[in-house]
Amino acid sequence: MEHAGTAAGFRCPMHPEVVSDHRGQCQVCGMDLVDSQAREDVHVAPEPAASGPSGVLYTCPMHPEIVRDRPGRCPICGMHLEPMTPQVDDDSDLQEYRNMRRRFWVSVPLSLAVLSLAMLGFPPLPMQVMPWAELVLASPVVLWAASPFFVWAVASVRHRSPNMWTLIGLGVACAYGFSVVAVIAPGLFPAALKQDGEIPLYFEAAAIICTLTLLGQVLELRARASTGDAIKGLLQLAPATARRIADDGSEEDVDLAVIGVGDRVRVRPGEKVPVDGVVESGRSAIDESMLTGEPVPAEKAPGDNVIGGTQNTTGSLIVRASQVGADTVLARVVEMVASAQRSKAPMQRLADRVAGAFVLAVIGIAMVTFVVWGLVGPEPSWAYAIVAAVSVLIIACPCALGLATPMSVMVGSGLGARHGVLFKDAAAMEKLREVDTLIVDKTGTLTIGRPVVNRVIAAEGFTSDDVLAAAASANRGSEHPLARAIADAAADITLVDPREFEARPGLGVLATVEGRSVVVGNLALMHDQGIEVSDVTDESSLRGQTPVWVAIDGRAAGLVALQDEIKDSTPTAVEQLHREGLRIVMATGDAVEPAQRVAQELGIDEFRAGVKPDDKLALVEELQQQGGLVAMAGDGINDAPALAQADIGIAMGTGSDIAIDSAEVTLVKGDLRGISAALGVSRATVRNMKQNLGFAFLYNSLGIPIAAGVLYPFTGILLSPMIAAAAMSLSSVSVIANALRLRGARV
């Protein structure tokens, strides 16, 4: 593999710096290298500046290297281009569907009329008029209704990317072109081609093939449009306007697009939350089921985060916007689902390579069929040769092969989104089912991620309120998680502001509270201050808890024991994952005692405590070297390196942005039970892919010999091109129907 600047002729469309002098795959992303010269007009422009007037870029779901600034068709495969960023008001897919539907309904009566004339001789017309009538009726079907097929066929040849349109275009052109010449200049044909003194015409075959292909396109486009309904439904969850509160306290309804970070908005009862933000005042219950799937509304109070698009139920809230536009959770969900639907599974790359070689092989088989029938077939042998060759070209169309995995991926992505699972791409969806080892973080993944006061122990001469008040007052205003937990526990106690405050990083704080010296911190700080704490409690009673010691006027007053509670859903999730056959390894930066408590309580197979971000990365590499296919689940910035290194990174949707960006799978609910759902989606989708591919290969392996006439010596039956076209369309419809069946899969 070479680098840019050489004279190599093949380049990776996603990594232009990777070039080669021969065909192959990109060493960075695995995508097939493309001919630099043959694809000069292919517009690969990921930058927003290249977008059209609407600001939307369109791409091919089969060839993501194709990017256009307006809707249309892929120059390589002819597939309908889809918006890279879905838009509520984008109806390009519906416009394409309506266009094909109009062409189909115009072609139906014309094709039936041609068929009636050719096969039934109805209505009866003079023999001299009949051929011209067929020509007049068939021409609008072939030259107008099916004109896009020929455009795409020519493009496939020009881009050296043979596909279904190559075969359809060639087959229809042969049948129609032969018939036109036979009508206009019959004297050009030798007697060997005549049947009962007349040149056979194939107008009905050409017209019916076009009509059936149009039917297949109508069904495919309608199915593809329906798979995007879920995304558009998510987009419609965001309200169009927001009630902004100005600095002077006045309020007005404004377009959502003008709301910026830091703006305050009012969310009244029954309204949707317009932006991601933090509640400044008010209390209410928010229905977040559209993202989390939880049926019970979540209580929200000042300081709590809210998600744009969720439904406010009872109270009124004032929310300060923290994320707007494309940065909101809802927008990111939409983008991840759309990206996954556009991505190409590794299984599809194999199908693409097979399809390209397959088309060339079919053309070769059609030529051999034509020659063999012409030389050794019954009279009129060359007429039979044309029928057999056209039938081979039509029935072998690899449209079912091309649709097999993209349709499964599209429907599978929507299925995952409904279960709160977002796949970054199709490769992740395909690989997840093979995972055998799962590394999980503790804090925020297995546990709530927010320590709470478990109990307060007071030394002799002090009360629990004395200890809690001293600790909370000394830490008043601190943003440390432990300080916030203590302050929450002391909500009903009167606190005072500390004086002479001194923080000791990693140890605790020293302060004067109401004239009394207060020390709050860990055991090392107590020893440093010469304070004896052994009389307060036995350390064995604190197993699995984090103690914060409190001393007043040089004497141990007691301690506050904190604990990060295990999520209610975690035991069920761990049990489910064990049933799935996964080995679970917990890796946490917490101390050994709290980590051991959580591991024992949940039945975790193995745990590592006191690990740093690079230790988690090393753990992933260690397990991979042992031969495991490793998934890593985490939610923090410290988990990002391990998430990126793992074979499958799984991020909690409630975690940090960098963790989500580093992962291949995001669990919107922040709940490990989503991994079982993700595994179910992965298995169901891959199973569906295999069914589709198996059907497509079986169909072609049986259809081609029959179309070539291998059964003729035994049955006297030669397949009509019209029957071949019907079978070709049926194969595509069957693949689409099987993929849509995935929507009802239980995961």
XYZ file of C-alpha atoms in Angstrom:
747
model
C 0.000 0.000 0.000
C 1.321 3.419 -0.948
C 0.674 6.961 0.186
C -0.753 9.959 -1.592
C 1.543 11.518 -4.098
C 2.361 8.323 -5.981
C 1.043 7.403 -9.393
C -1.241 4.738 -7.957
C -4.647 4.399 -9.614
C -6.771 3.058 -6.731
C -7.718 5.072 -3.683
C -9.812 4.621 -0.542
C -12.890 6.890 -0.759
C -12.924 7.379 3.019
C -9.151 7.761 3.496
C -7.792 9.497 0.368
C -4.217 9.233 1.650
C -4.379 5.449 1.157
C -3.659 4.641 -2.503
C -2.431 1.602 -4.395
C -1.501 0.498 -7.898
C -3.907 -2.460 -7.737
C -7.365 -3.255 -6.412
C -7.713 -4.266 -2.784
C -8.978 -3.056 0.564
C -8.032 -0.030 2.638
C -5.719 -0.945 5.504
C -7.407 1.679 7.701
C -11.134 0.984 7.308
C -11.365 -2.148 5.139
C -13.374 -0.423 2.393
C -12.770 -1.496 -1.210
C -10.348 0.776 -3.083
C -11.880 2.525 -6.080
C -10.447 3.490 -9.442
C -9.326 7.122 -9.148
C -9.801 7.789 -12.858
C -13.113 5.997 -13.211
C -14.644 7.900 -10.314
C -13.439 11.397 -11.038
C -16.960 12.740 -10.989
C -17.875 11.048 -7.700
C -18.297 13.827 -5.200
C -16.844 12.878 -1.819
C -17.413 15.927 0.318
C -17.912 15.435 4.029
C -17.502 19.113 4.821
C -20.695 21.040 5.572
C -19.562 23.729 3.168
C -20.346 21.374 0.308
C -23.998 21.093 1.240
C -26.704 22.471 -0.971
C -29.073 25.370 -0.342
C -30.949 23.328 2.268
C -27.722 22.515 4.112
C -28.412 18.774 3.714
C -26.002 16.279 2.173
C -27.246 13.079 0.541
C -25.430 9.761 0.372
C -25.915 6.272 -1.014
C -26.730 3.612 1.615
C -24.780 1.075 -0.454
C -21.810 3.334 -1.279
C -21.224 5.841 1.549
C -18.353 7.415 -0.379
C -20.976 8.965 -2.673
C -22.068 12.340 -1.306
C -24.266 14.844 -3.143
C -25.789 18.200 -2.228
C -29.234 17.227 -3.577
C -31.366 14.079 -3.806
C -30.927 11.773 -6.761
C -29.482 8.394 -7.632
C -26.121 6.818 -6.872
C -23.903 6.860 -9.981
C -22.484 3.463 -9.029
C -25.508 1.325 -8.148
C -28.456 3.555 -9.019
C -29.939 3.427 -5.510
C -31.931 6.370 -4.189
C -29.713 8.798 -2.231
C -30.766 9.480 1.358
C -30.098 12.509 3.590
C -27.057 12.068 5.823
C -28.830 14.100 8.489
C -32.540 13.225 8.483
C -34.933 16.150 8.237
C -38.569 16.251 9.288
C -39.578 18.136 6.147
C -37.361 16.143 3.753
C -39.638 14.185 1.443
C -37.141 13.241 -1.275
C -37.799 9.558 -0.621
C -41.537 10.117 -1.019
C -40.990 12.147 -4.183
C -38.931 9.310 -5.652
C -41.588 6.817 -4.588
C -44.365 8.897 -6.167
C -42.334 9.300 -9.360
C -41.810 5.548 -9.689
C -45.425 4.877 -8.779
C -46.601 7.258 -11.531
C -44.336 5.560 -14.078
C -45.588 2.152 -12.932
C -49.293 2.992 -13.281
C -48.744 4.503 -16.732
C -46.882 1.375 -17.847
C -49.467 -1.136 -16.544
C -52.270 -0.576 -19.105
C -49.795 -0.155 -21.961
C -47.957 -3.366 -21.054
C -51.191 -5.321 -20.662
C -52.347 -4.058 -24.061
C -49.086 -5.187 -25.681
C -49.356 -8.543 -23.934
C -52.951 -8.989 -25.113
C -52.010 -8.217 -28.710
C -48.968 -10.490 -28.742
C -50.311 -13.454 -26.800
C -54.080 -13.378 -27.388
C -54.390 -11.449 -30.647
C -56.941 -9.167 -29.007
C -58.192 -6.808 -30.197
C -57.955 -8.386 -33.662
C -55.914 -6.184 -35.992
C -54.640 -6.692 -39.558
C -51.313 -8.526 -39.625
C -49.608 -5.510 -41.171
C -50.858 -3.244 -38.357
C -50.194 -5.562 -35.395
C -46.372 -5.070 -35.184
C -46.695 -1.293 -35.420
C -49.388 -1.271 -32.727
C -47.088 -3.224 -30.399
C -44.244 -0.785 -31.160
C -46.445 2.238 -30.379
C -47.743 0.745 -27.125
C -44.408 -0.600 -25.865
C -42.268 2.443 -26.667
C -43.650 4.747 -23.916
C -43.068 1.986 -21.367
C -39.488 1.308 -22.421
C -38.378 4.782 -23.467
C -40.182 6.872 -20.806
C -41.405 4.791 -17.868
C -38.206 2.719 -17.726
C -35.822 5.432 -18.908
C -34.094 5.733 -15.474
C -33.077 2.077 -15.756
C -31.001 2.775 -18.854
C -29.418 5.851 -17.289
C -28.330 3.761 -14.300
C -27.170 0.925 -16.547
C -24.933 3.278 -18.531
C -23.597 4.763 -15.290
C -22.740 1.291 -13.992
C -20.681 0.609 -17.114
C -19.046 4.034 -17.095
C -18.043 3.601 -13.440
C -16.948 0.006 -14.024
C -19.364 -1.141 -11.346
C -21.642 -3.795 -12.932
C -24.873 -4.269 -11.016
C -28.533 -5.185 -11.418
C -29.159 -2.279 -13.786
C -26.425 -3.535 -16.111
C -28.363 -6.766 -16.612
C -31.807 -5.171 -16.785
C -30.659 -2.469 -19.197
C -28.865 -4.961 -21.419
C -31.741 -7.460 -21.414
C -34.483 -4.926 -22.156
C -32.364 -3.132 -24.744
C -31.731 -6.422 -26.593
C -35.399 -7.431 -26.584
C -36.738 -3.995 -27.530
C -33.971 -3.105 -29.990
C -34.290 -6.433 -31.827
C -38.070 -5.949 -32.110
C -37.813 -2.347 -33.362
C -35.425 -3.352 -36.149
C -37.669 -6.322 -36.985
C -40.642 -3.975 -37.481
C -38.835 -1.182 -39.315
C -36.414 -3.227 -41.450
C -37.434 -6.918 -41.442
C -35.399 -7.554 -44.570
C -32.167 -7.282 -42.574
C -32.808 -10.620 -40.830
C -31.902 -14.015 -42.285
C -34.484 -16.733 -42.805
C -33.102 -18.690 -39.833
C -34.596 -16.117 -37.486
C -38.079 -16.326 -39.017
C -40.946 -18.310 -37.539
C -43.780 -19.108 -39.936
C -42.278 -16.534 -42.264
C -42.352 -13.764 -39.648
C -39.655 -12.270 -37.438
C -40.623 -12.914 -33.758
C -41.177 -9.765 -31.733
C -40.455 -9.287 -28.032
C -42.218 -6.003 -27.315
C -44.446 -7.690 -24.735
C -41.404 -9.144 -22.962
C -39.595 -5.784 -22.873
C -42.704 -3.942 -21.633
C -43.619 -6.500 -18.974
C -40.018 -6.676 -17.733
C -39.990 -2.884 -17.323
C -43.367 -2.882 -15.571
C -42.416 -5.635 -13.132
C -39.104 -3.919 -12.405
C -40.983 -0.676 -11.751
C -43.244 -2.599 -9.361
C -40.173 -3.836 -7.514
C -38.853 -0.276 -7.280
C -42.188 1.007 -5.970
C -42.272 -1.657 -3.258
C -38.629 -1.093 -2.329
C -38.970 2.691 -2.128
C -42.110 2.416 -0.035
C -40.369 -0.003 2.324
C -37.294 2.224 2.601
C -39.499 5.228 3.309
C -41.256 3.334 6.100
C -37.936 2.434 7.752
C -37.237 6.157 8.111
C -40.554 6.851 9.808
C -39.092 6.039 13.218
C -36.336 8.632 12.746
C -38.780 11.270 11.550
C -40.972 10.404 14.516
C -38.048 11.142 16.832
C -37.368 14.424 15.046
C -40.978 15.444 15.485
C -40.666 15.000 19.243
C -38.772 18.281 19.477
C -41.141 21.264 19.701
C -40.917 23.925 17.012
C -40.882 26.824 19.503
C -39.694 27.577 23.028
C -40.820 30.134 25.610
C -37.662 32.157 26.260
C -37.226 34.213 29.431
C -35.343 37.467 28.851
C -32.947 39.052 31.357
C -35.665 41.507 32.426
C -38.019 38.621 33.213
C -40.276 39.058 30.191
C -41.263 35.974 28.223
C -41.929 35.316 24.552
C -42.388 32.333 22.264
C -39.508 32.098 19.787
C -38.390 29.652 17.137
C -36.373 26.827 18.662
C -33.473 27.551 16.298
C -32.740 30.908 17.996
C -32.315 29.392 21.471
C -28.659 29.369 22.486
C -26.646 27.805 25.264
C -27.282 29.692 28.511
C -30.772 30.911 27.550
C -33.539 30.290 30.051
C -36.810 28.763 28.909
C -40.065 28.059 30.671
C -41.631 24.633 30.284
C -45.290 24.699 31.230
C -47.410 21.661 32.191
C -48.160 19.477 29.191
C -45.411 21.017 27.023
C -42.352 19.314 25.620
C -38.918 20.272 26.907
C -37.341 22.215 24.013
C -33.635 21.784 24.829
C -31.231 19.784 26.954
C -30.584 21.742 30.118
C -30.587 22.041 33.889
C -33.623 22.865 35.987
C -33.146 26.223 37.730
C -36.473 26.380 39.517
C -39.691 24.460 39.817
C -40.538 20.809 40.331
C -42.283 18.408 38.003
C -42.350 14.875 36.661
C -40.933 14.406 33.155
C -42.029 11.576 30.873
C -38.755 10.353 29.321
C -40.153 7.133 27.872
C -39.489 8.227 24.288
C -35.737 7.878 24.952
C -35.394 5.622 27.980
C -38.438 3.398 27.604
C -39.262 3.817 31.304
C -43.036 4.214 31.747
C -42.837 6.035 35.099
C -42.146 9.803 34.796
C -38.896 10.965 36.401
C -39.130 13.547 39.165
C -37.173 16.718 38.395
C -36.050 19.428 40.826
C -33.532 22.286 40.719
C -30.140 20.982 39.650
C -31.517 18.021 37.700
C -30.856 17.532 33.998
C -33.684 17.384 31.473
C -33.628 16.129 27.887
C -35.090 17.956 24.915
C -38.154 16.319 23.403
C -39.342 14.763 26.680
C -42.823 15.578 27.986
C -43.457 17.736 31.039
C -46.446 16.458 32.986
C -47.588 18.539 35.961
C -45.423 21.360 37.273
C -43.833 24.382 35.635
C -40.052 24.437 35.179
C -37.471 27.047 34.315
C -34.628 25.387 32.432
C -31.274 26.857 31.458
C -30.162 25.460 28.100
C -26.890 23.523 28.158
C -27.099 21.830 24.751
C -29.008 22.948 21.676
C -29.388 21.939 18.049
C -27.209 19.062 16.903
C -25.649 18.702 20.380
C -28.843 17.569 22.106
C -29.371 13.966 23.142
C -32.287 13.640 20.725
C -30.248 14.954 17.783
C -27.403 12.592 18.597
C -29.806 9.656 18.832
C -31.187 10.508 15.388
C -27.723 10.887 13.883
C -26.481 7.584 15.335
C -29.513 5.670 14.072
C -29.222 7.270 10.626
C -25.481 6.585 10.501
C -25.994 2.955 11.462
C -28.652 2.545 8.778
C -26.316 3.990 6.142
C -23.303 1.923 7.156
C -22.293 -1.246 5.374
C -21.924 -4.514 7.275
C -18.796 -6.636 6.634
C -21.174 -9.297 5.319
C -22.403 -6.762 2.742
C -18.856 -6.052 1.542
C -18.591 -9.736 0.649
C -21.950 -9.578 -1.125
C -20.787 -6.482 -3.066
C -17.647 -8.238 -4.304
C -19.633 -11.327 -5.241
C -22.295 -9.249 -7.021
C -19.711 -7.403 -9.137
C -18.117 -10.629 -10.368
C -21.540 -12.259 -10.617
C -22.841 -9.709 -13.125
C -19.881 -10.283 -15.438
C -20.335 -14.032 -15.104
C -24.043 -13.741 -15.970
C -23.268 -11.736 -19.108
C -20.833 -14.469 -20.084
C -23.443 -17.182 -19.401
C -26.009 -15.254 -21.461
C -23.580 -15.067 -24.397
C -22.816 -18.795 -24.151
C -26.546 -19.543 -23.908
C -27.204 -17.459 -27.019
C -24.507 -19.239 -29.049
C -25.437 -22.762 -27.901
C -29.132 -22.293 -28.587
C -28.399 -20.677 -31.944
C -26.139 -23.531 -33.054
C -27.860 -26.632 -31.684
C -31.354 -25.522 -30.666
C -34.582 -26.403 -32.510
C -35.796 -24.163 -35.299
C -35.996 -21.191 -35.271
C -32.873 -21.684 -33.171
C -31.667 -18.081 -33.134
C -35.090 -16.812 -32.047
C -34.953 -19.267 -29.156
C -31.402 -18.101 -28.479
C -32.564 -14.513 -27.992
C -35.350 -15.605 -25.621
C -32.998 -17.741 -23.515
C -30.232 -15.112 -23.364
C -32.615 -12.334 -22.338
C -34.195 -14.613 -19.708
C -30.762 -15.331 -18.210
C -29.928 -11.632 -18.048
C -33.226 -10.764 -16.361
C -33.655 -13.624 -13.891
C -30.050 -13.338 -12.689
C -30.445 -9.690 -11.708
C -28.644 -9.382 -8.323
C -31.102 -6.881 -6.875
C -32.094 -9.329 -4.129
C -28.412 -9.825 -3.326
C -27.880 -6.069 -3.145
C -30.875 -5.538 -0.868
C -30.202 -8.492 1.422
C -28.092 -6.857 4.125
C -28.907 -3.114 3.789
C -32.589 -3.793 4.433
C -31.755 -5.926 7.483
C -29.408 -3.245 8.826
C -31.978 -0.486 8.355
C -34.750 -2.399 10.106
C -32.363 -3.709 12.796
C -31.190 -0.173 13.597
C -34.767 0.923 14.123
C -35.455 -2.138 16.279
C -32.435 -1.306 18.439
C -33.497 2.330 18.782
C -36.925 1.243 20.037
C -35.167 -0.758 22.766
C -32.848 2.100 23.735
C -29.828 0.669 21.868
C -27.951 2.775 19.310
C -25.418 1.130 16.992
C -22.759 3.389 15.509
C -22.477 1.230 12.377
C -23.478 -2.066 10.830
C -20.114 -3.664 11.640
C -20.810 -3.235 15.363
C -24.269 -4.725 14.916
C -22.774 -7.739 13.165
C -19.863 -8.284 15.572
C -21.636 -7.789 18.925
C -23.241 -11.240 18.866
C -19.758 -12.854 18.966
C -18.644 -11.144 22.199
C -17.696 -13.570 24.981
C -16.101 -11.234 27.555
C -17.594 -8.054 28.990
C -15.596 -5.509 30.997
C -17.751 -3.154 33.033
C -16.938 -0.058 34.996
C -18.437 0.147 38.478
C -19.318 3.743 39.198
C -22.181 4.937 37.002
C -22.444 1.610 35.219
C -23.182 -0.981 37.890
C -23.874 1.618 40.548
C -25.847 4.843 40.514
C -22.619 6.822 40.296
C -23.676 9.191 43.053
C -22.574 8.385 46.635
C -25.186 8.652 49.353
C -24.855 8.692 53.110
C -25.452 5.171 54.330
C -25.182 5.881 58.077
C -23.734 8.292 60.612
C -21.779 7.007 63.608
C -21.266 9.374 66.567
C -18.562 9.046 69.215
C -19.411 9.288 72.888
C -20.526 12.807 73.803
C -21.787 13.664 70.303
C -24.990 13.045 68.388
C -25.464 12.032 64.772
C -26.797 15.519 64.019
C -23.652 17.056 65.543
C -21.440 14.970 63.270
C -23.541 15.581 60.159
C -23.905 19.317 60.795
C -20.159 19.789 61.342
C -19.250 17.830 58.207
C -21.863 19.573 56.029
C -21.050 23.074 57.333
C -17.299 22.626 56.834
C -17.893 21.498 53.222
C -20.607 24.023 52.473
C -20.265 25.225 48.891
C -17.932 22.400 47.890
C -18.634 20.616 44.574
C -16.900 17.400 45.637
C -19.262 14.392 45.182
C -18.812 13.300 48.793
C -19.463 16.846 50.039
C -22.657 17.061 47.982
C -23.826 13.701 49.339
C -23.257 14.870 52.932
C -25.052 18.154 52.198
C -28.038 16.254 50.790
C -28.189 14.110 53.927
C -28.119 17.279 56.094
C -30.954 18.977 54.214
C -33.109 19.194 57.357
C -30.308 20.534 59.575
C -29.435 24.215 59.950
C -25.948 24.842 58.557
C -23.582 27.781 58.920
C -20.871 29.130 56.648
C -17.345 28.018 57.641
C -14.481 30.395 58.382
C -10.745 29.920 57.947
C -11.451 27.188 55.432
C -8.473 25.128 54.199
C -8.683 22.301 51.687
C -6.169 19.459 51.760
C -6.358 17.820 48.312
C -6.757 14.072 48.565
C -7.240 14.277 52.323
C -10.132 16.525 53.333
C -10.779 19.998 54.772
C -10.070 22.034 57.888
C -12.403 24.859 58.925
C -13.780 26.876 61.803
C -17.515 26.459 62.332
C -19.194 28.659 64.936
C -15.831 29.158 66.644
C -15.042 25.454 66.823
C -12.204 23.756 64.934
C -13.558 21.111 62.540
C -11.562 18.531 60.592
C -13.353 16.442 57.953
C -11.552 13.888 55.814
C -10.001 10.469 55.511
C -7.988 8.486 58.034
C -4.683 9.909 56.774
C -5.846 13.451 57.565
C -6.866 12.392 61.076
C -3.471 10.849 61.696
C -1.791 13.951 60.277
C -3.716 16.077 62.787
C -2.880 13.700 65.645
C -6.507 12.678 66.170
C -7.225 9.184 67.467
C -10.299 7.587 65.880
C -10.048 3.967 66.957
C -12.669 4.434 69.684
C -15.353 5.469 67.180
C -15.913 2.138 65.393
C -14.282 -1.053 64.176
C -13.088 -0.766 60.567
C -14.554 -4.188 59.738
C -18.027 -2.705 60.202
C -17.331 -0.315 57.313
C -16.609 -3.010 54.729
C -17.592 -1.780 51.284
C -18.288 1.774 52.468
C -16.335 5.010 52.211
C -15.803 6.597 55.665
C -15.462 10.370 56.106
C -14.118 11.063 59.600
C -15.169 14.134 61.570
C -13.218 15.726 64.451
C -14.342 18.726 66.538
C -11.845 20.696 68.627
C -9.173 18.023 68.219
C -11.385 15.127 69.269
C -12.968 12.458 67.070
C -16.684 13.217 66.901
C -17.666 10.361 64.584
C -17.852 9.479 60.938
C -20.148 9.612 57.962
C -20.248 6.340 55.978
C -21.052 6.773 52.282
C -21.858 4.194 49.689
C -22.506 4.211 45.972
C -25.706 2.199 45.705
C -26.102 -0.512 43.086
C -28.694 0.363 40.454
C -31.978 -1.472 40.912
C -31.674 -2.872 37.399
C -28.086 -4.143 37.737
C -28.693 -7.564 39.423
C -31.190 -8.503 36.718
C -28.808 -7.270 34.023
C -25.876 -9.326 35.353
C -28.081 -12.410 35.599
C -29.219 -11.926 31.988
C -25.644 -11.469 30.745
C -24.509 -14.639 32.509
C -27.360 -16.502 30.817
C -26.061 -15.118 27.515
C -22.763 -16.880 28.281
C -20.691 -13.755 28.914
C -17.775 -13.626 31.314
C -18.094 -10.374 33.287
C -15.009 -8.539 34.532
C -15.434 -5.391 36.650
C -12.683 -2.767 36.397
C -12.902 0.228 38.711
C -10.720 2.972 40.077
C -12.412 2.557 43.462
C -10.758 0.944 46.481
C -10.653 -2.819 46.910
C -13.277 -3.010 49.672
C -16.131 -1.198 47.850
C -15.238 -3.025 44.623
C -15.242 -6.397 46.339
C -18.610 -5.704 47.963
C -20.211 -4.878 44.617
C -18.582 -7.878 42.875
C -19.732 -10.316 45.563
C -23.233 -8.899 45.746
C -23.721 -9.146 41.988
C -21.840 -12.383 41.345
C -19.274 -10.734 39.050
C -16.810 -13.322 37.678
C -13.704 -11.207 38.268
C -12.851 -7.697 39.442
C -9.890 -5.340 39.296
C -9.778 -2.424 41.749
C -7.708 0.759 41.809
C -7.266 0.775 38.033
C -6.437 3.929 36.097
C -7.533 4.682 32.518
C -4.354 3.160 31.086
C -4.856 0.098 33.319
C -8.325 -0.421 31.815
C -6.792 -0.162 28.358
C -4.140 -2.717 29.335
C -6.862 -5.021 30.706
C -8.716 -4.934 27.393
C -5.504 -5.764 25.534
C -4.706 -8.564 27.996
C -8.091 -10.227 27.529
C -7.851 -9.816 23.746
C -4.449 -11.525 23.772
C -6.059 -14.403 25.650
C -8.286 -14.904 22.622
C -11.452 -13.271 23.869
C -13.713 -11.021 21.843
C -13.997 -8.188 24.332
C -16.760 -5.653 24.897
C -16.184 -2.765 27.281
C -19.061 -0.929 28.978
C -18.405 2.422 30.646
C -19.668 5.951 31.034
C -16.785 8.235 31.959
C -13.967 10.093 30.249
C -11.563 7.677 31.961
C -13.253 4.799 30.123
C -12.781 6.294 26.638
C -9.375 4.696 25.818
C -10.614 1.222 26.802
C -13.883 1.750 24.917
C -11.909 2.608 21.784
C -9.551 -0.393 22.172
C -12.298 -2.955 22.850
C -13.693 -5.008 19.985
C -17.061 -3.465 20.900
C -17.271 -0.335 23.059
C -20.575 0.130 24.895
C -21.284 3.572 26.370
C -23.969 4.546 28.827
C -26.195 7.225 27.294
C -26.120 9.049 30.635
C -22.317 9.264 30.550
C -19.763 11.635 29.062
C -19.727 12.712 25.416
C -16.213 11.369 24.851
C -17.248 7.938 26.115
C -20.193 7.904 23.710
C -17.998 9.069 20.829
C -15.452 6.310 21.587
C -18.022 3.509 21.641
C -19.735 1.500 18.908
C -22.920 0.949 20.920
C -24.761 3.417 23.166
C -27.347 2.397 25.762
C -29.727 5.354 25.948
C -31.131 4.255 29.310
C -27.679 3.962 30.895
C -28.806 0.519 31.989
C -26.817 -2.697 31.557
C -30.014 -4.549 30.690
C -29.661 -2.811 27.354
C -26.677 -5.074 26.549
C -28.964 -8.109 26.520
C -31.323 -6.194 24.239
C -28.366 -5.199 22.022
C -27.246 -8.829 21.810
C -30.768 -9.818 20.845
C -30.914 -7.159 18.128
C -27.485 -8.190 16.829
C -28.393 -11.865 16.635
C -31.801 -11.246 15.084
C -30.345 -8.850 12.484
C -27.469 -11.120 11.462
C -29.837 -14.084 11.305
C -32.067 -12.021 9.022
C -29.074 -11.038 6.873
C -28.093 -14.691 6.440
C -31.645 -15.644 5.532
C -31.749 -12.909 2.889
C -28.332 -13.732 1.449
C -29.097 -17.458 1.450
C -32.351 -16.862 -0.379
C -30.694 -14.555 -2.917
C -27.883 -17.018 -3.705
C -30.272 -19.989 -3.838
C -32.633 -18.089 -6.114
C -29.915 -17.221 -8.596
C -28.273 -20.651 -8.512
C -31.606 -22.247 -9.457
C -32.950 -19.510 -11.720
C -30.028 -19.152 -14.126
C -29.910 -22.808 -15.323
C -33.695 -22.842 -15.762
C -33.589 -19.589 -17.746
C -30.728 -20.953 -19.855
C -32.998 -23.838 -20.888
C -31.446 -26.867 -19.157
C -34.959 -28.268 -18.585
C -36.004 -27.898 -22.243
C -34.667 -31.306 -23.422
C -36.679 -33.029 -20.671
C -39.862 -30.938 -20.433
C -39.998 -28.947 -23.645
C -40.421 -25.780 -21.525
C -38.364 -22.646 -22.176
C -38.701 -19.856 -19.629
C -40.235 -16.656 -21.006
C -38.427 -13.368 -20.282
C -41.695 -12.130 -18.758
C -41.713 -14.997 -16.251
C -38.038 -14.297 -15.554
C -38.861 -10.639 -14.836
C -41.684 -11.661 -12.508
C -39.372 -14.048 -10.669
C -36.698 -11.348 -10.402
C -39.157 -8.878 -8.878
C -40.545 -11.540 -6.553
C -37.059 -12.251 -5.210
C -36.584 -8.593 -4.256
C -40.022 -8.380 -2.696
C -39.326 -11.545 -0.690
C -36.063 -10.125 0.674
C -37.756 -6.847 1.626
C -40.652 -8.671 3.301
C -38.275 -10.859 5.288
C -36.277 -7.823 6.434
C -39.443 -5.993 7.523
C -40.387 -9.087 9.525
C -37.433 -8.184 11.753
C -39.430 -5.255 13.150
C -41.448 -7.695 15.241
C -38.462 -9.669 16.554
C -38.358 -10.307 20.307
C -35.039 -9.292 21.844
